[in-house]
Every structure is written in C-alpha cells, then in structure tokens.
mmCIF file of C-alpha atoms in Angstrom:
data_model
loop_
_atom_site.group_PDB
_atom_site.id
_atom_site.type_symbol
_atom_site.label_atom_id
_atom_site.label_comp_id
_atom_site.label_asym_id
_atom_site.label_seq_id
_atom_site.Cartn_x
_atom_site.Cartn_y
_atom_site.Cartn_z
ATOM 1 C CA UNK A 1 17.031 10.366 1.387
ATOM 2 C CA UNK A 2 20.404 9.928 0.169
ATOM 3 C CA UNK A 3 22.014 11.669 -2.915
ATOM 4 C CA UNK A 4 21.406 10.852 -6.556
ATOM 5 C CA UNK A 5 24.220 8.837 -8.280
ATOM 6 C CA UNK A 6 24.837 7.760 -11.939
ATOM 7 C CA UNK A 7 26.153 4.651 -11.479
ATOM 8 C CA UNK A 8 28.598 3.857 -14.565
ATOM 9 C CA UNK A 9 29.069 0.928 -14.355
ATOM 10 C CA UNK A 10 25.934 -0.100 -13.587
ATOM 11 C CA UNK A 11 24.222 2.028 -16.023
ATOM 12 C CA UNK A 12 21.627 3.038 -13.762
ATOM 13 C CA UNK A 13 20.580 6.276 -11.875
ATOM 14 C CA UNK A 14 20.040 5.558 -8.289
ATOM 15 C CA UNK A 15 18.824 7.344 -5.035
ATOM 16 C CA UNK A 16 17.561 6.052 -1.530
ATOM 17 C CA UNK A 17 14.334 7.090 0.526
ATOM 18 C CA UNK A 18 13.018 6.417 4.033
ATOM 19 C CA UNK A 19 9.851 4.489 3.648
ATOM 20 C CA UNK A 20 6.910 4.528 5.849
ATOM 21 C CA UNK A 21 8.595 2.684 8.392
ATOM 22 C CA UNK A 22 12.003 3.948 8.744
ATOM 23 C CA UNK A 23 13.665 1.605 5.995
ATOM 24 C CA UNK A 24 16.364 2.473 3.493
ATOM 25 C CA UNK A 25 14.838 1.413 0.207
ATOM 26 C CA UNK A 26 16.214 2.158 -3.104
ATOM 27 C CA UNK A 27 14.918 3.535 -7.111
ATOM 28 C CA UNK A 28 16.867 2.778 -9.896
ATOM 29 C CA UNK A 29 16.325 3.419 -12.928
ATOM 30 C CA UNK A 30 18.610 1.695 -15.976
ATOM 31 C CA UNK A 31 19.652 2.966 -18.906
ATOM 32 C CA UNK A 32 22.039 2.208 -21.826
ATOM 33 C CA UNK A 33 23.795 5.512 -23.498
ATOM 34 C CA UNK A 34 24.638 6.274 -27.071
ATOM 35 C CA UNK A 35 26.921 9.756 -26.725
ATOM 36 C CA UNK A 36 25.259 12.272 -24.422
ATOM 37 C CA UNK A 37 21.751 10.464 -24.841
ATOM 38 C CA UNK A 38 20.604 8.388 -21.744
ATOM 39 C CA UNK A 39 17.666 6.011 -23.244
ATOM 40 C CA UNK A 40 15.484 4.909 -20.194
ATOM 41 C CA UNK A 41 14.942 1.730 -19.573
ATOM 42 C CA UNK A 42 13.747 -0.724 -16.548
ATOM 43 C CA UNK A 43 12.708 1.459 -13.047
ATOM 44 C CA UNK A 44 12.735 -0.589 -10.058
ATOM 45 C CA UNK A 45 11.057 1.172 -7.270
ATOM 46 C CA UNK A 46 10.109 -0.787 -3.642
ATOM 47 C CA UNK A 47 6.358 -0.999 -3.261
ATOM 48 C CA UNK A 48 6.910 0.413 -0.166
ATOM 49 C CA UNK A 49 8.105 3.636 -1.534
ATOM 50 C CA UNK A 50 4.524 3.699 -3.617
ATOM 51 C CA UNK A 51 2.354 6.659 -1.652
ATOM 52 C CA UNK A 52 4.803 8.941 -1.414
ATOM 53 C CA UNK A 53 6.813 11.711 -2.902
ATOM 54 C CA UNK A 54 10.194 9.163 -3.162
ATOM 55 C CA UNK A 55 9.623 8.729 -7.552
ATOM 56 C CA UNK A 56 8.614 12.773 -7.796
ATOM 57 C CA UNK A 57 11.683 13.481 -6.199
ATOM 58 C CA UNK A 58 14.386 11.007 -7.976
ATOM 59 C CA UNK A 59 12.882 12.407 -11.202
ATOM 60 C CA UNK A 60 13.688 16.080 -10.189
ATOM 61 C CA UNK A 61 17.039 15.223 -8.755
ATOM 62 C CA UNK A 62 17.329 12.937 -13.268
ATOM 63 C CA UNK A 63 16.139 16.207 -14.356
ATOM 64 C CA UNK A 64 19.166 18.946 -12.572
ATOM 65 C CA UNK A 65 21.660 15.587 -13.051
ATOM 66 C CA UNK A 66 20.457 15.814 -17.023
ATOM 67 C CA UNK A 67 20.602 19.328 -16.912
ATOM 68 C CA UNK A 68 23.926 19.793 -15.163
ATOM 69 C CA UNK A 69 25.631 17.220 -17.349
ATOM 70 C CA UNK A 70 24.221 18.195 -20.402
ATOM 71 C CA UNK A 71 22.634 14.989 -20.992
ATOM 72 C CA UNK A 72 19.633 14.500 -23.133
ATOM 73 C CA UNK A 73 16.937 11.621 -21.757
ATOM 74 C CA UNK A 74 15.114 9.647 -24.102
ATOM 75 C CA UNK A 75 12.300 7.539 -21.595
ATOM 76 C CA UNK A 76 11.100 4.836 -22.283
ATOM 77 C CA UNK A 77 9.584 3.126 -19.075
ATOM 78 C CA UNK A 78 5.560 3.709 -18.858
ATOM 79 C CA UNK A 79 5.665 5.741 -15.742
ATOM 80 C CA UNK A 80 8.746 7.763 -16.312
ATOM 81 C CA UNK A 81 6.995 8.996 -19.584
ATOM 82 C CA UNK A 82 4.123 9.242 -18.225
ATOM 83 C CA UNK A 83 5.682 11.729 -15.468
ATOM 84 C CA UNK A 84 7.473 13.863 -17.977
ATOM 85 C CA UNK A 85 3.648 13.829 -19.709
ATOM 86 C CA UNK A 86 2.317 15.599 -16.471
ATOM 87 C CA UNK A 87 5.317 17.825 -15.846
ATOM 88 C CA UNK A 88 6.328 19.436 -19.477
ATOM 89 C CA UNK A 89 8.569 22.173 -17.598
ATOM 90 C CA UNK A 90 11.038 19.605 -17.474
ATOM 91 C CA UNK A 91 10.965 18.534 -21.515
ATOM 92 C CA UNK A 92 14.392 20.560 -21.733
ATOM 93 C CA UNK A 93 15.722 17.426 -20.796
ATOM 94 C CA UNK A 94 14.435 14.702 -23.428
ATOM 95 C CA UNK A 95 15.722 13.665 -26.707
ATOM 96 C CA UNK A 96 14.290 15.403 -29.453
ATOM 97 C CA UNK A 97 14.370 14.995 -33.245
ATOM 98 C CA UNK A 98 16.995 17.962 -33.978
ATOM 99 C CA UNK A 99 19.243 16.903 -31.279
ATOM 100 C CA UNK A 100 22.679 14.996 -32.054
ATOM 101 C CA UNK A 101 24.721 12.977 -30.422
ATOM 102 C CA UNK A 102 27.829 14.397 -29.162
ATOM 103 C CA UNK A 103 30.344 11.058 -29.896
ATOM 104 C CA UNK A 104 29.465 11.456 -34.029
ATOM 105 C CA UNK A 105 27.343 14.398 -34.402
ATOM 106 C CA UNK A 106 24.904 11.831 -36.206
ATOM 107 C CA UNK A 107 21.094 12.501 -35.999
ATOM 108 C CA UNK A 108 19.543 10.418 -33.172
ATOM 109 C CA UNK A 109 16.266 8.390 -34.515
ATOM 110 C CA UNK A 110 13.651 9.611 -32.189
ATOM 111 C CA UNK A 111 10.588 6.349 -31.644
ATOM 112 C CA UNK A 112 7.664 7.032 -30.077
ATOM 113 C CA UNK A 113 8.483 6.837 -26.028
ATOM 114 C CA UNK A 114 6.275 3.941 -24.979
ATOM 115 C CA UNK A 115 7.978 1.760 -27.320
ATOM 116 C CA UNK A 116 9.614 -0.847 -25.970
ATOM 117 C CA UNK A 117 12.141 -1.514 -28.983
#
C-alpha cells in the first residue's frame, strides 16, 4: 500500500494497493472543490482490487485526510455514498446543510448525494 495523496492538480485523492497477484494498482477518486468542500465525483478502482479491503481502506485514510485538513466531503459517486451509508461514524466528515464554505462564508446548497448534477 502506498500513502494517500491529494493530488492538486489533479483534483483527485489517490492511494496504491498490492492486488492479488503482487501488482501495484491504483484508486482515485476525483473531485472538484468550492472552499473547504471536496464534492466527490468519478472513483476509478482496478477490478483487480475488487475482493479486498483496498476501497475500505482509501476511504479511512479520505476520512483522517478530511479530518486532519478540516475539509468537509460532499459524495457523490454510488459506492462512496453508499460506504459512508454503512459506516455513519465517519459522517463528521460530509457536507451538511449548516456548514459554510470557508472562501465566502456563503451557505453551501446541500442535493441529495446520489445526484449526479
């Protein structure tokens, strides 16, 4: 496994994992940011890292980055929703309707998650 990065100028969160047969393969996840609010977008994941514990662990490695930068996540990709669903310790994380955005101190609209828009 290698360490999580926020790649800026990529806009995308990245990390590496050892598949089943000894390969480097990657997860990234994209986002676009308005302030301290990263929204979620396209996740790339290898099939080969499918099976194992490679996607539970980038997401706990988004949360502490989140946490550690004080950065809120609004998700938006189906199965990065649908892992903060299952795992509600980590909502200190996500966007909510009270929070603001640090550049303007404006209210951040808040759309339902699986929305693609």
């Amino acid at each position: 496994m290698t360490d999580f990065r926020d790649v800026l100028d990529a806009s995308s969160f990245q990390q590496g994992f050892v598949d089943s047969q000894g390969d480097l393969r990657a997860i990234e996840l994209r986002y676009t940011s308005s302030g301290n609010v990263r929204i979620l977008g396209q996740l790339q994941i290898s099939p080969r890292l499918q099976g194992t514990t490679a996607f539970e662990n980038f997401m706990v490695a988004l949360v502490d980055h989140a946490r550690n930068e004080r950065i809120k996540l609004a998700p938006r990709a189906e199965p990065v929703v649908d892992w903060f669903t299952e795992n509600p310790i980590y909502h200190d994380v996500l966007l909510t309707v009270n929070d603001r955005l640090a550049s303007n101190d404006q209210t951040v609209p808040v759309a339902d998650a699986r929305s693609t828009g």
